[in-house]
Amino acid sequence: MSTGRFADQVIIVTGGGSGLGEDYCLAFAREGGHVICADIDRDAAIRVADSITAAGGIAMAVKCDVTKADEVDHMVQKTIRTYGRVDVLINNAGIIRRRSLVGTTEEDWDREIDTDLKGPFLCARAVAPSMMERRKGAIVNISSVAGIVGCISTAYAASKAGINGLTRQWALELAPHGIRVNSVAPGYTATPINEKLRQTPAATQIGESIPLGWGKPAHITAAVLFLAADEAAYITGQTLAVDGGLTTTVDLGPDYRTFDR
Ligand SMILES: NC(=O)c1ccc[n+]([C@@H]2O[C@H](COP(=O)([O-])OP(=O)(O)OC[C@H]3O[C@@H](n4cnc5c(N)ncnc54)[C@H](O)[C@@H]3O)[C@@H](O)[C@H]2O)c1
């Protein structure tokens, strides 16, 4: 019997092999959770699960492409066969293709929507029956500030705004079954997804335009674990922006960052 906020709870993290997902996996395991690290990149999932077990935690790696219903169903069934249930689903797997409206191909659109919107749908649909049976569960969808304000690209904006809508819809449908559903909308957070961007001068400008600057994975992880935990028992249907103030302010440049002049 482990101790911690998630002692003996079973937690699936999609896209758990890198960046934010990896940070969630490690944090849930530190707090006593049994973590299923599900990722399209088998080696990355194994690396994260192995690092958890090497530190004395409990984790299993499952190769899973969230765009494929059969792989998602297999991953959830394997989790239930191994651990008996799913307590928490973190719908985190995502990609970004930074394209203009006219530069977005049909293939760009399909790949992004399949991964960032259909993937969370397939995963939630697969875990919901077992959560409903036990009348207990929490789902945290990883959205983005791009679902609230325009800042990245057409298909990404559509998928992340869609996630915020699904969060409200599922919160309504699943509340009578004891399941809470919320989203976290990270702002600019240093992970492999924006590695190229962070090597350009734009990274400094972005940091200066956000009241609290660039985020760290730990900032996002704290919010995700809070919404997944019993502490958030009366919170459902919400999208929490963890963005250093990005979506609450308008940056008009350096001259406008000085007040009382
Ligand atoms: N880093 C940021 O600044 C930021 C900001 C807002 C939102 N987000 C969101 O956070 C989530 C994680 O992003 P990250 O920054 O950690 O990126 P990342 O690229 O470091 O990690 C994404 C992970 O998802 C996996 N993945 C991709 N496609 C998959 C698929 N079809 N099936 C299963 N796994 C798949 C990748 O293999 C990778 O391990 C994404 O949903 C992203 O949109 C990130």
JSON list of C-alpha atoms and ligand atoms in Angstrom, two decimals, residues 15 17-21 38-41 64-67 92-96 111 115-116 142-145 156 160 186-189 191-194, ligand 1:
[
{"chain": "A", "resi": 15, "resn": "GLY", "atom": "CA", "xyz": [1.71, 11.35, -24.56]},
{"chain": "A", "resi": 17, "resn": "GLY", "atom": "CA", "xyz": [6.82, 9.83, -23.05]},
{"chain": "A", "resi": 18, "resn": "SER", "atom": "CA", "xyz": [7.98, 13.46, -23.32]},
{"chain": "A", "resi": 19, "resn": "GLY", "atom": "CA", "xyz": [7.61, 17.03, -22.08]},
{"chain": "A", "resi": 20, "resn": "LEU", "atom": "CA", "xyz": [4.56, 17.80, -19.95]},
{"chain": "A", "resi": 21, "resn": "GLY", "atom": "CA", "xyz": [3.23, 14.23, -20.08]},
{"chain": "A", "resi": 38, "resn": "ALA", "atom": "CA", "xyz": [0.82, 5.66, -23.09]},
{"chain": "A", "resi": 39, "resn": "ASP", "atom": "CA", "xyz": [2.64, 7.09, -26.09]},
{"chain": "A", "resi": 40, "resn": "ILE", "atom": "CA", "xyz": [2.91, 6.60, -29.84]},
{"chain": "A", "resi": 41, "resn": "ASP", "atom": "CA", "xyz": [6.68, 6.49, -29.22]},
{"chain": "A", "resi": 64, "resn": "CYS", "atom": "CA", "xyz": [-0.64, 3.66, -28.12]},
{"chain": "A", "resi": 65, "resn": "ASP", "atom": "CA", "xyz": [-1.51, 5.96, -31.01]},
{"chain": "A", "resi": 66, "resn": "VAL", "atom": "CA", "xyz": [-4.47, 7.96, -29.67]},
{"chain": "A", "resi": 67, "resn": "THR", "atom": "CA", "xyz": [-5.81, 8.52, -33.20]},
{"chain": "A", "resi": 92, "resn": "ASN", "atom": "CA", "xyz": [-2.31, 15.04, -22.95]},
{"chain": "A", "resi": 93, "resn": "ALA", "atom": "CA", "xyz": [-0.96, 13.64, -26.26]},
{"chain": "A", "resi": 94, "resn": "GLY", "atom": "CA", "xyz": [-0.76, 16.43, -28.80]},
{"chain": "A", "resi": 95, "resn": "ILE", "atom": "CA", "xyz": [1.08, 17.85, -31.80]},
{"chain": "A", "resi": 96, "resn": "ILE", "atom": "CA", "xyz": [1.47, 21.35, -33.22]},
{"chain": "A", "resi": 111, "resn": "ARG", "atom": "CA", "xyz": [-3.53, 14.92, -38.53]},
{"chain": "A", "resi": 115, "resn": "THR", "atom": "CA", "xyz": [-4.43, 13.75, -32.59]},
{"chain": "A", "resi": 116, "resn": "ASP", "atom": "CA", "xyz": [-5.55, 16.75, -30.51]},
{"chain": "A", "resi": 142, "resn": "ILE", "atom": "CA", "xyz": [-4.84, 19.28, -21.84]},
{"chain": "A", "resi": 143, "resn": "SER", "atom": "CA", "xyz": [-6.02, 22.26, -23.84]},
{"chain": "A", "resi": 144, "resn": "SER", "atom": "CA", "xyz": [-3.96, 25.37, -24.64]},
{"chain": "A", "resi": 145, "resn": "VAL", "atom": "CA", "xyz": [-4.16, 29.15, -24.55]},
{"chain": "A", "resi": 156, "resn": "TYR", "atom": "CA", "xyz": [-4.52, 23.72, -33.37]},
{"chain": "A", "resi": 160, "resn": "LYS", "atom": "CA", "xyz": [-8.01, 23.14, -28.44]},
{"chain": "A", "resi": 186, "resn": "PRO", "atom": "CA", "xyz": [-1.03, 25.79, -20.61]},
{"chain": "A", "resi": 187, "resn": "GLY", "atom": "CA", "xyz": [0.63, 28.92, -21.93]},
{"chain": "A", "resi": 188, "resn": "TYR", "atom": "CA", "xyz": [4.16, 28.93, -23.41]},
{"chain": "A", "resi": 189, "resn": "THR", "atom": "CA", "xyz": [5.99, 26.22, -21.48]},
{"chain": "A", "resi": 191, "resn": "THR", "atom": "CA", "xyz": [9.19, 21.44, -23.68]},
{"chain": "A", "resi": 192, "resn": "PRO", "atom": "CA", "xyz": [10.37, 19.59, -26.83]},
{"chain": "A", "resi": 193, "resn": "ILE", "atom": "CA", "xyz": [7.21, 20.74, -28.68]},
{"chain": "A", "resi": 194, "resn": "ASN", "atom": "CA", "xyz": [8.59, 24.30, -28.89]},
{"chain": "B", "resi": 1, "resn": "LIG", "atom": "N1", "xyz": [4.55, 23.07, -24.23]},
{"chain": "B", "resi": 1, "resn": "LIG", "atom": "C1", "xyz": [3.67, 24.04, -24.38]},
{"chain": "B", "resi": 1, "resn": "LIG", "atom": "O1", "xyz": [4.03, 25.24, -24.40]},
{"chain": "B", "resi": 1, "resn": "LIG", "atom": "C2", "xyz": [2.21, 23.74, -24.48]},
{"chain": "B", "resi": 1, "resn": "LIG", "atom": "C3", "xyz": [1.32, 24.81, -24.42]},
{"chain": "B", "resi": 1, "resn": "LIG", "atom": "C4", "xyz": [-0.04, 24.56, -24.52]},
{"chain": "B", "resi": 1, "resn": "LIG", "atom": "C5", "xyz": [-0.50, 23.27, -24.64]},
{"chain": "B", "resi": 1, "resn": "LIG", "atom": "N2", "xyz": [0.39, 22.23, -24.69]},
{"chain": "B", "resi": 1, "resn": "LIG", "atom": "C6", "xyz": [-0.16, 20.90, -24.84]},
{"chain": "B", "resi": 1, "resn": "LIG", "atom": "O2", "xyz": [0.42, 20.01, -23.91]},
{"chain": "B", "resi": 1, "resn": "LIG", "atom": "C7", "xyz": [0.44, 18.69, -24.46]},
{"chain": "B", "resi": 1, "resn": "LIG", "atom": "C8", "xyz": [1.83, 18.10, -24.34]},
{"chain": "B", "resi": 1, "resn": "LIG", "atom": "O3", "xyz": [2.73, 18.92, -25.06]},
{"chain": "B", "resi": 1, "resn": "LIG", "atom": "P1", "xyz": [4.31, 18.92, -24.81]},
{"chain": "B", "resi": 1, "resn": "LIG", "atom": "O4", "xyz": [4.72, 20.33, -24.82]},
{"chain": "B", "resi": 1, "resn": "LIG", "atom": "O5", "xyz": [4.65, 18.08, -23.63]},
{"chain": "B", "resi": 1, "resn": "LIG", "atom": "O6", "xyz": [4.80, 18.22, -26.17]},
{"chain": "B", "resi": 1, "resn": "LIG", "atom": "P2", "xyz": [5.86, 17.06, -26.47]},
{"chain": "B", "resi": 1, "resn": "LIG", "atom": "O7", "xyz": [6.04, 17.07, -27.94]},
{"chain": "B", "resi": 1, "resn": "LIG", "atom": "O8", "xyz": [7.06, 17.19, -25.59]},
{"chain": "B", "resi": 1, "resn": "LIG", "atom": "O9", "xyz": [5.07, 15.72, -26.03]},
{"chain": "B", "resi": 1, "resn": "LIG", "atom": "C9", "xyz": [3.97, 15.24, -26.74]},
{"chain": "B", "resi": 1, "resn": "LIG", "atom": "C10", "xyz": [3.94, 13.73, -26.56]},
{"chain": "B", "resi": 1, "resn": "LIG", "atom": "O10", "xyz": [2.77, 13.23, -27.24]},
{"chain": "B", "resi": 1, "resn": "LIG", "atom": "C11", "xyz": [3.13, 12.08, -27.97]},
{"chain": "B", "resi": 1, "resn": "LIG", "atom": "N3", "xyz": [2.21, 11.90, -29.10]},
{"chain": "B", "resi": 1, "resn": "LIG", "atom": "C12", "xyz": [2.12, 12.64, -30.24]},
{"chain": "B", "resi": 1, "resn": "LIG", "atom": "N4", "xyz": [1.18, 12.13, -31.05]},
{"chain": "B", "resi": 1, "resn": "LIG", "atom": "C13", "xyz": [0.64, 11.05, -30.40]},
{"chain": "B", "resi": 1, "resn": "LIG", "atom": "C14", "xyz": [-0.36, 10.10, -30.70]},
{"chain": "B", "resi": 1, "resn": "LIG", "atom": "N5", "xyz": [-1.02, 10.14, -31.88]},
{"chain": "B", "resi": 1, "resn": "LIG", "atom": "N6", "xyz": [-0.66, 9.14, -29.81]},
{"chain": "B", "resi": 1, "resn": "LIG", "atom": "C15", "xyz": [0.01, 9.08, -28.61]},
{"chain": "B", "resi": 1, "resn": "LIG", "atom": "N7", "xyz": [0.99, 9.92, -28.27]},
{"chain": "B", "resi": 1, "resn": "LIG", "atom": "C16", "xyz": [1.31, 10.91, -29.15]},
{"chain": "B", "resi": 1, "resn": "LIG", "atom": "C17", "xyz": [4.57, 12.34, -28.43]},
{"chain": "B", "resi": 1, "resn": "LIG", "atom": "O11", "xyz": [5.24, 11.14, -28.79]},
{"chain": "B", "resi": 1, "resn": "LIG", "atom": "C18", "xyz": [5.15, 13.00, -27.19]},
{"chain": "B", "resi": 1, "resn": "LIG", "atom": "O12", "xyz": [5.67, 12.05, -26.29]},
{"chain": "B", "resi": 1, "resn": "LIG", "atom": "C19", "xyz": [-0.09, 18.81, -25.90]},
{"chain": "B", "resi": 1, "resn": "LIG", "atom": "O13", "xyz": [-1.46, 18.47, -25.94]},
{"chain": "B", "resi": 1, "resn": "LIG", "atom": "C20", "xyz": [0.12, 20.28, -26.21]},
{"chain": "B", "resi": 1, "resn": "LIG", "atom": "O14", "xyz": [-0.80, 20.75, -27.19]},
{"chain": "B", "resi": 1, "resn": "LIG", "atom": "C21", "xyz": [1.74, 22.44, -24.62]}
]
